[in-house]
Coordinates of C-alpha atoms and ligand atoms in Angstrom, one line a residue:
X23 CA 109.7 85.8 122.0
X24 CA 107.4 87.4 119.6
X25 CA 105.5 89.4 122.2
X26 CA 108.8 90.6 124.0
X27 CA 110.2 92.0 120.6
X28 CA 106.8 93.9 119.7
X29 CA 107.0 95.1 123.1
X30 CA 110.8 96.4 123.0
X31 CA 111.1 97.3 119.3
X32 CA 108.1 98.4 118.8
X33 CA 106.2 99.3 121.8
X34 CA 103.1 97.8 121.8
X35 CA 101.2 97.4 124.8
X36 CA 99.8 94.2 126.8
X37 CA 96.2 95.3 126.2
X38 CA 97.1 95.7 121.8
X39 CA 99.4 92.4 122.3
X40 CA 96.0 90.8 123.8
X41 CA 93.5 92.4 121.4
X42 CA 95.8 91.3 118.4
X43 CA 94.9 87.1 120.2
X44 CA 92.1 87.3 119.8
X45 CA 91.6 89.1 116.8
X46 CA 93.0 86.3 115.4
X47 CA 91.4 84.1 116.7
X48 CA 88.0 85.6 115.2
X49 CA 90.1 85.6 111.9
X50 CA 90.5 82.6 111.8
X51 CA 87.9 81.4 109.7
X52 CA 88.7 83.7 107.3
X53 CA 92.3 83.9 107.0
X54 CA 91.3 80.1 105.8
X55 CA 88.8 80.9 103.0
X56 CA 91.7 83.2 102.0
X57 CA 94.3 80.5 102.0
X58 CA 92.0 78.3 100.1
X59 CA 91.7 80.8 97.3
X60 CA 95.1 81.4 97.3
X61 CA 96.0 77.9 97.0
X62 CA 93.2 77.9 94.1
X63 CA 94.4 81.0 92.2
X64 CA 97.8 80.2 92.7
X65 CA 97.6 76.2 90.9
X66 CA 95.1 78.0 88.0
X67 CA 98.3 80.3 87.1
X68 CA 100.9 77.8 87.4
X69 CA 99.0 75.7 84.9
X70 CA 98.4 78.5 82.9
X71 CA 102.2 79.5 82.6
X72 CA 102.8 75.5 81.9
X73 CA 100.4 75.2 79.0
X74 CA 102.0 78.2 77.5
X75 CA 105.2 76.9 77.4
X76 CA 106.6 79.8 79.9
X77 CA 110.4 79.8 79.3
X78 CA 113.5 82.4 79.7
X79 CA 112.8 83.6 76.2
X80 CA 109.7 84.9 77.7
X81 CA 111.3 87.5 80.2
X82 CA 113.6 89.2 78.3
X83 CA 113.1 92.7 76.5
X84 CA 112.4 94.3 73.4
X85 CA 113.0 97.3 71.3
X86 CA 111.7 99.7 68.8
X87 CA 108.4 99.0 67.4
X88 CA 107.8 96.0 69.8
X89 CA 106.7 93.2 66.2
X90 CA 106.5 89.9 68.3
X91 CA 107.3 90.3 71.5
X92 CA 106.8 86.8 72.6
X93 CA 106.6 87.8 76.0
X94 CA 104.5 90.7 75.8
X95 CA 101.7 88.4 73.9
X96 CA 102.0 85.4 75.3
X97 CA 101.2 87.3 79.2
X98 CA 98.4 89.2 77.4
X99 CA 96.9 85.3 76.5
X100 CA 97.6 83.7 80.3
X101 CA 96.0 87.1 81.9
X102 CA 93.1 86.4 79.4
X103 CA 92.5 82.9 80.5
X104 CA 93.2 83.9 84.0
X105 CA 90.5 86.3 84.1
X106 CA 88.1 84.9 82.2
X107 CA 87.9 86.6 78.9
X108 CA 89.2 85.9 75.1
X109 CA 92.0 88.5 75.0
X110 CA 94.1 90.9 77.0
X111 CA 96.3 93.8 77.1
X112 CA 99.1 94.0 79.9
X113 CA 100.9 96.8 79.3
X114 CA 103.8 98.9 81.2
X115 CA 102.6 101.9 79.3
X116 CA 99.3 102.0 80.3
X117 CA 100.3 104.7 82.9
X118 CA 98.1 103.7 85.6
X119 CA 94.1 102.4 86.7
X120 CA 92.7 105.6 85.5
X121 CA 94.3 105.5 82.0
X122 CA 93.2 101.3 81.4
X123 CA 89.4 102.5 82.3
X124 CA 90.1 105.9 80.2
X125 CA 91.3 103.7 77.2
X126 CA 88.3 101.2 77.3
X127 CA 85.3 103.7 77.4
X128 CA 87.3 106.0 74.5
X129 CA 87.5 102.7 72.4
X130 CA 84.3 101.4 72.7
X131 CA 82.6 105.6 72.7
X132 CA 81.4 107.1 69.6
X133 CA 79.9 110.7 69.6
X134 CA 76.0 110.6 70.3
X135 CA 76.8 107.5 72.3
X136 CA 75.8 107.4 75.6
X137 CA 77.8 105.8 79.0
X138 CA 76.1 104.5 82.1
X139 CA 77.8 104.2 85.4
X140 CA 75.6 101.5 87.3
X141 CA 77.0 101.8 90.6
X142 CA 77.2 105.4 91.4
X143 CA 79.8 108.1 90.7
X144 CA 83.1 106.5 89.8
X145 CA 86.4 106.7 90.8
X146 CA 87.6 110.7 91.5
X147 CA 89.7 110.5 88.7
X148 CA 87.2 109.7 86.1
X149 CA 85.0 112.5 86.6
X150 CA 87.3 114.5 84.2
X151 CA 87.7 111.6 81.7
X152 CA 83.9 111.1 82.0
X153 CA 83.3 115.4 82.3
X154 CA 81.6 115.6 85.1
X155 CA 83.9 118.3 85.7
X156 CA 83.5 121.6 84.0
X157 CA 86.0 122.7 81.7
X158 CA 88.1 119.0 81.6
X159 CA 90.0 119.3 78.3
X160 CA 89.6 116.5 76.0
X161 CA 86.8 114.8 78.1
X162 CA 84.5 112.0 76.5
X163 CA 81.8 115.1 76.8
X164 CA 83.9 117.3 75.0
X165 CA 83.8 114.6 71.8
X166 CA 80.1 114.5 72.5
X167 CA 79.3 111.6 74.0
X168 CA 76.6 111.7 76.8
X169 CA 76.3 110.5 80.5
X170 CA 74.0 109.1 83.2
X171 CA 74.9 107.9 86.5
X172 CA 72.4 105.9 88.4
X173 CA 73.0 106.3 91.9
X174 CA 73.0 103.6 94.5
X175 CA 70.0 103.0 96.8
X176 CA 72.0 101.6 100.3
X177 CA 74.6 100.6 98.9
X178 CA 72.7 98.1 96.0
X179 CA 72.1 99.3 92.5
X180 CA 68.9 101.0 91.9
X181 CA 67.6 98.6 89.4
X182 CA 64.6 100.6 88.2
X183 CA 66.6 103.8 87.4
X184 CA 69.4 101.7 85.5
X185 CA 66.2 100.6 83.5
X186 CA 65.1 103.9 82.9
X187 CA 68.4 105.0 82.2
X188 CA 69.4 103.1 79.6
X189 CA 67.8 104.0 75.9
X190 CA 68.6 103.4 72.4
X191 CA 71.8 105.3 72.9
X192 CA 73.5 103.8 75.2
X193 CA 77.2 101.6 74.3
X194 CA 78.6 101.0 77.4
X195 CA 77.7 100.6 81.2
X196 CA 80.6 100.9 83.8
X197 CA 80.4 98.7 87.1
X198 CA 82.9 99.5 89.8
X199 CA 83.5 96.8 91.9
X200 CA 85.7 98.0 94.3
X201 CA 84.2 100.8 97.2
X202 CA 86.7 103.1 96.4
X203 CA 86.7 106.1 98.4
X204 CA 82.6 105.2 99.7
X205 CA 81.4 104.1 102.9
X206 CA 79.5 101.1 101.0
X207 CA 79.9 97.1 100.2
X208 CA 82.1 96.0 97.4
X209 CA 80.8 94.0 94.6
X210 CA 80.9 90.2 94.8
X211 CA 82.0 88.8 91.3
X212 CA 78.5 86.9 91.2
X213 CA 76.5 90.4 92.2
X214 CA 78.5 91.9 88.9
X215 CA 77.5 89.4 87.3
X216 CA 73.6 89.9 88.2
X217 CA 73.9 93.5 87.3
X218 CA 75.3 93.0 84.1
X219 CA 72.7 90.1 83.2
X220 CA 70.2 92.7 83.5
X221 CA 71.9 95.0 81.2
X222 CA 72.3 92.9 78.7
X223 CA 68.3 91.7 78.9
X224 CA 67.6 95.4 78.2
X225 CA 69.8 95.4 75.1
X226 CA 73.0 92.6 74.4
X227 CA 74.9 94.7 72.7
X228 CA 75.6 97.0 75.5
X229 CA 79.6 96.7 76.2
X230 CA 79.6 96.0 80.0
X231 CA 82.7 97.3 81.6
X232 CA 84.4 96.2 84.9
X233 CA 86.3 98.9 87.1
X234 CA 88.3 95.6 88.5
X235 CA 90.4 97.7 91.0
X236 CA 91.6 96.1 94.0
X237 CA 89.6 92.9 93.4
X238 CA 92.0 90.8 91.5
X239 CA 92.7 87.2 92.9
X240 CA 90.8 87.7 95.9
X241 CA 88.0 85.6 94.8
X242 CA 88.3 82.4 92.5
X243 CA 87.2 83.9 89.7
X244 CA 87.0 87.9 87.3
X245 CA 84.1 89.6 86.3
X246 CA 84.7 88.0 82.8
X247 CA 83.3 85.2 84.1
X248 CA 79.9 86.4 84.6
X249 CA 79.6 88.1 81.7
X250 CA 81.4 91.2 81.4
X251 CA 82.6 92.5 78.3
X252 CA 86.0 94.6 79.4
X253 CA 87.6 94.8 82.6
X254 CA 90.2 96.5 83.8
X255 CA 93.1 97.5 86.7
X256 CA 96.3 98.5 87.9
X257 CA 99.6 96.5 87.9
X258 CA 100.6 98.0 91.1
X259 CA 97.1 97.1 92.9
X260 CA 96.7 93.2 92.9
X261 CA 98.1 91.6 89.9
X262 CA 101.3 93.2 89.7
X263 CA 101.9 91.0 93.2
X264 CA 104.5 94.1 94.0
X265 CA 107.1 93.5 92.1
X266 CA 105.3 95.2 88.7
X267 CA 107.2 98.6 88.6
X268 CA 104.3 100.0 86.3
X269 CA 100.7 99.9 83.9
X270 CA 97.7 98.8 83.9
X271 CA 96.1 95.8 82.1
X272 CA 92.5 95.4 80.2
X273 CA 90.6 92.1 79.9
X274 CA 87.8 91.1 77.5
X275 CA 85.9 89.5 74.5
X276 CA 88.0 89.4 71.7
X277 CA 85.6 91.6 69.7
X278 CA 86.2 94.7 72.5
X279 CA 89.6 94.6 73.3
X280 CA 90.3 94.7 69.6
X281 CA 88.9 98.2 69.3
X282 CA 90.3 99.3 72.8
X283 CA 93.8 98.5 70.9
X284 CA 92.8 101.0 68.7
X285 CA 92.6 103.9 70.9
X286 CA 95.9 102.5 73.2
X287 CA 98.1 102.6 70.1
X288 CA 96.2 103.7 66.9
X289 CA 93.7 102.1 64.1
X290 CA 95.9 100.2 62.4
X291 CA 98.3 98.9 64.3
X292 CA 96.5 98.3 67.5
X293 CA 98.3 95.2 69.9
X294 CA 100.9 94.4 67.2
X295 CA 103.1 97.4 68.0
X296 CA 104.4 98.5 72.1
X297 CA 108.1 97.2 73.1
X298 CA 107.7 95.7 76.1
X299 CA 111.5 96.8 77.1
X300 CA 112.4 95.5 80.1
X301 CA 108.9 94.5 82.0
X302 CA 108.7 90.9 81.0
X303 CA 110.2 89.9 83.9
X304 CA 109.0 91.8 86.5
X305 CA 105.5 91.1 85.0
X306 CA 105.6 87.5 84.6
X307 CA 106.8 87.0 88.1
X308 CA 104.3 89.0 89.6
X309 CA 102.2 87.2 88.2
X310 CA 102.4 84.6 89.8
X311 CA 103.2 85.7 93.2
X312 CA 100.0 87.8 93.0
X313 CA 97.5 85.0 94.3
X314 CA 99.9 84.9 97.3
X315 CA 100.5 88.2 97.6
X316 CA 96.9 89.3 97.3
X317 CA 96.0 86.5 100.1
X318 CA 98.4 88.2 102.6
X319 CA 96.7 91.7 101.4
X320 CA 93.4 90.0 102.6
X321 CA 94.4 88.5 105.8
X322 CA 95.7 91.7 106.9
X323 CA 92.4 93.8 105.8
X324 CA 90.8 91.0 108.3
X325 CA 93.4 91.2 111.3
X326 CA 92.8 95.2 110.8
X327 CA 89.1 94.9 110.8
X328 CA 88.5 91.9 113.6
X329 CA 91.4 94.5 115.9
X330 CA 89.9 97.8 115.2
X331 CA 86.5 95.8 116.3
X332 CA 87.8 94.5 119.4
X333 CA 88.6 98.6 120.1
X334 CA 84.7 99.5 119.7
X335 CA 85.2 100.7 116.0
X336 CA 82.8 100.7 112.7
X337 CA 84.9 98.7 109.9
X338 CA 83.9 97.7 106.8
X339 CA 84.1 95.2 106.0
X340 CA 83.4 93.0 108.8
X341 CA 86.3 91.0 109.9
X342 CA 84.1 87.9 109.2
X343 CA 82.4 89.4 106.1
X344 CA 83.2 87.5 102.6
X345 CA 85.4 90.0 101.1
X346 CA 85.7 90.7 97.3
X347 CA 88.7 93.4 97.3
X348 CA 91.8 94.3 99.7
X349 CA 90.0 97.7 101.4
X350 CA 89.3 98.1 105.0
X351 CA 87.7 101.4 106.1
X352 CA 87.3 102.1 109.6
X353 CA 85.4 105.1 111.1
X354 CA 87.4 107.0 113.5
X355 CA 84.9 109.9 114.5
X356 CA 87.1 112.4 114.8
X357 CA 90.7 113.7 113.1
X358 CA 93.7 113.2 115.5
X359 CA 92.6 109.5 115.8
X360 CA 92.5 109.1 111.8
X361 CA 96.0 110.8 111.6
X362 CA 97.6 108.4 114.2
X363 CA 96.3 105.6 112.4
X364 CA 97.8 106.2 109.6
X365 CA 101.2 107.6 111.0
X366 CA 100.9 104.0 112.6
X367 CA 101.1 102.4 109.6
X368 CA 103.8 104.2 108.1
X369 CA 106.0 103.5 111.1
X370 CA 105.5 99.8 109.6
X371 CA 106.5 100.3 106.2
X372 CA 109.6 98.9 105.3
X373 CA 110.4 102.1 103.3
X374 CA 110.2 105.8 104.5
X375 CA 109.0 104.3 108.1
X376 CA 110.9 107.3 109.6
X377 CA 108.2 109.5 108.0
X378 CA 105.5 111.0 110.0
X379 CA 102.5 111.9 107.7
X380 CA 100.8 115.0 108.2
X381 CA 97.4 116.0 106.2
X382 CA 97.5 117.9 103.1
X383 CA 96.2 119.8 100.7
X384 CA 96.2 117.3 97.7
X385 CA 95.6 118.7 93.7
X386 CA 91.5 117.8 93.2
X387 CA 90.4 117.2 96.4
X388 CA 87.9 118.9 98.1
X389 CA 89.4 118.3 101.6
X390 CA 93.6 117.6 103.1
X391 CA 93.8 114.1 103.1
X392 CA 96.5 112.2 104.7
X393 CA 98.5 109.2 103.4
X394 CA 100.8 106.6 104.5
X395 CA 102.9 105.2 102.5
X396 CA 106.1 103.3 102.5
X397 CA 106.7 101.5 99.3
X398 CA 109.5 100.1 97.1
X399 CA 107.2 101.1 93.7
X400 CA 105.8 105.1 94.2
X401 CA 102.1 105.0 95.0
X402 CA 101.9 101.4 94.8
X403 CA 99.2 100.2 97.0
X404 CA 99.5 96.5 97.0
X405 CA 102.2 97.4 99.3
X406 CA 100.8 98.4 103.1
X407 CA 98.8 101.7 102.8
X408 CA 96.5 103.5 104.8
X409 CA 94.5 106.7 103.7
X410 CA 91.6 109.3 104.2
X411 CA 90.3 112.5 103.8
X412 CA 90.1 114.9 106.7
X413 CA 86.5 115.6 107.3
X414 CA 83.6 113.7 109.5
X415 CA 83.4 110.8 110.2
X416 CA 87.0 110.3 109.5
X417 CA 87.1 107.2 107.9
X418 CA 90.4 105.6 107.2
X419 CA 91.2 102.9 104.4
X420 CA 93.5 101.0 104.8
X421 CA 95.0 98.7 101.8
X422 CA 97.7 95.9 101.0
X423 CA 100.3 94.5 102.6
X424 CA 103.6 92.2 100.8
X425 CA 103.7 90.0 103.8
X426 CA 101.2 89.3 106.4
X427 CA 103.4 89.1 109.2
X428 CA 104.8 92.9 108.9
X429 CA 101.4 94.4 108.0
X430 CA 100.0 92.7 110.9
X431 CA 102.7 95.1 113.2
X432 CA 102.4 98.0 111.4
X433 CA 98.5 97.5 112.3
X434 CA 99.2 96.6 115.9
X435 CA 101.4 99.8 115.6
X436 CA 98.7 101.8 114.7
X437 CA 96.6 100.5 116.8
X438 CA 98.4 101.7 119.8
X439 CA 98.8 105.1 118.3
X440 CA 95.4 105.2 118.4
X441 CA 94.9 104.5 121.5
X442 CA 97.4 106.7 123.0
X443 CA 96.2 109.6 121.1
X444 CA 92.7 108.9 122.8
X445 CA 94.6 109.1 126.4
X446 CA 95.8 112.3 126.1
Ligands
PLP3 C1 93.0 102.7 92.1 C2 91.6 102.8 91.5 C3 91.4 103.3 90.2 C4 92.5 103.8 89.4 O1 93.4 104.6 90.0 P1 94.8 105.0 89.5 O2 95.4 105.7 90.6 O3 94.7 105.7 88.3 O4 95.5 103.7 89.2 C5 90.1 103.3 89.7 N1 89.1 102.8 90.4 C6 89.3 102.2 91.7 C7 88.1 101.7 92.4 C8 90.5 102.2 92.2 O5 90.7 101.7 93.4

């Protein structure tokens, strides 16, 4: 039944309809460690919402300054316990990823200070936050504050520069979790956790902060857990669980997220101010869904990587590999196959699957880049996404997914694009 209407509706092949067996079949093991920490994650926040007394007075909005909002403070405690720390801010107007990381490293910052990144150059958009980039307007280098980026040795941290690196100045060292945009592992929670124990043997009072991206919910615990002093991410990555229409949150030790308030409103008046308007809701029940949500996000990632295997291609990760964030990348070798791939998976979106994406010339990129997307919030990529840029070895990433059972077509889908695109 199933076959016939991928076959009809969709056209996919005998040989992708075979593949796609036993793909899952070589899945299978860990489409079940990812049902087991869903079932996990999903209990912890159900008992979380129960201890806090959840309740419709929770989800409705406020106005004006915001004094009280017993939703808006109450989620900012269950996201703290969630993730391990002492105290959170969820926000709708923290604007995006970017912005929550932005926010921590201007809050904790002072000029003469100096900021480590542990694991490499960080995310694109930092670099003019950070001022890597000449001539970025209000940068942390432009308020004097000083950087170092120890770069990775095979994808592990190079420990003995990240010693030499760090001197009496240094406040803060940033760990990104998530591979990003790089053709290297992601962080386990227990390998941040390593990183940042050596930091803080060096010197305590360095404020370790998390680039939490893409990881939340797909292991059984934060980076909080193992130490780390801030951490931060996206609420229409993971824990928005697609329904978040917006912002970003920030996780940590009381002590830090205090003066991160400071800079995300102003001294003074720091968490006790910021209407939540209407986002309770929305917030509160994505939430919840997000363990769920993220789980289908991973078993896709595996059905992508265990197919694209079975087809002779270079994935990371693995499809048996232990994962620690939603991102597949695959390396296609060369350009037409990248750009079917992706035109694949927007022919499975449930929005704009009419769309055929074509590479462009995107604002602060070095190369076009081509995206699929096809979601119900703008750029959110919880929901099915696949993206890369446009130069050797063409890799393609490929991200998220609501429900299993349609990311697992628009895969299939791309899958045969690829393959046809190969025949001609
Ligand atoms: C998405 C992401 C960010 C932040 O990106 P925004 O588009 O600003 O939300 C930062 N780091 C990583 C690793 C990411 O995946």
């Amino acid at each position: 039944m199933i076959d016939k209407f991928l076959k009809n509706s969709y056209g996919i092949s005998e040989r992708v309809l075979e593949l796609a067996k036993i793909a899952d079949q070589k899945a299978a093991a860990a489409y079940e460690r990812a049902d087991k920490i869903c079932q996990y994650n999903s209990l912890r926040v159900l008992k979380a919402f129960g201890d806090h007394n959840v309740s419709e007075a929770h989800l409705g909005a406020t106005t004006g300054y915001g004094y009280d909002d017993l939703g808006r403070d109450t989620l900012d405690s269950i996201y703290a316990e969630i993730f391990g720390g002492e105290d959170a801010l969820v926000r709708h107007n923290i604007v995006n990823g970017t912005m929550a990381i932005a926010t921590c490293l201007y809050g904790i910052l002072r000029p003469g200070d100096t900021l480590v990144a542990a694991t490499g150059k960080p995310y694109d958009t930092l670099e003019e936050v950070i001022g890597i980039r000449d001539g970025s307007s209000g940068s942390l280098k432009d308020f004097g504050v000083g950087y170092r980026q120890v770069d990775m040795i095979d994808s592990k941290v190079d420990y003995d520069s990240l010693r030499a690196s760090i001197d009496g100045t240094v406040k803060a060292v940033v760990i990104q979790r998530s591979k990003g945009y790089d053709w290297r592992d992601t962080f386990s929670v227990n390998e941040i956790g390593e990183i940042i124990k050596f930091v803080k043997s060096i010197n305590s009072e360095i404020v370790c902060i998390v680039d939490n991206c893409y990881g939340e919910f797909v292991e059984d615990k934060e980076p909080c857990s193992v130490g780390a002093d801030l951490i931060v991410g996206s609420l229409i990555k993971n824990p928005g669980g697609g329904l978040a229409q917006s912002g970003g949150y920030i996780v940590g030790t009381k002590d830090a997220v205090e003066k991160v308030s400071y800079r995300l409103t102003c001294p003074g008046i720091g968490r006790e101010c910021g209407a939540s308007l209407g986002n309770n809701r929305t917030f509160y029940q994505g939430f919840f869904m997000a363990p769920h949500i993220v789980c289908n996000a991973v078993k896709a990632g595996v059905f992508c990587s265990a197919l694209f295997e079975e087809l002779g291609y270079e994935v990371n990760p693995a499809s048996d590999d232990v994962r620690s964030d939603i991102i597949t990348s695959i390396k296609f070798g060369n350009e037409s196959s990248l750009i079917a791939f992706c035109q694949g998976i927007q022919k499975g979106a449930p929005i704009d699957s009419f769309v055929v994406p074509m590479p462009w010339d995107m604002p602060g990129y070095e190369n076009q880049v081509i995206m699929a997307a096809g979601a119900f919030v703008q750029g959110s990529s919880i929901e099915i996404s696949a993206d890369g840029p446009i130069k050797p070895p063409y890799v393609g990433y490929f991200q998220g997914g609501l429900t299993f059972e349609t990311a697992r077509l628009a895969i299939m889908v791309a899958a045969q694009k690829v393959i046809d695109c190969n025949q001609n």
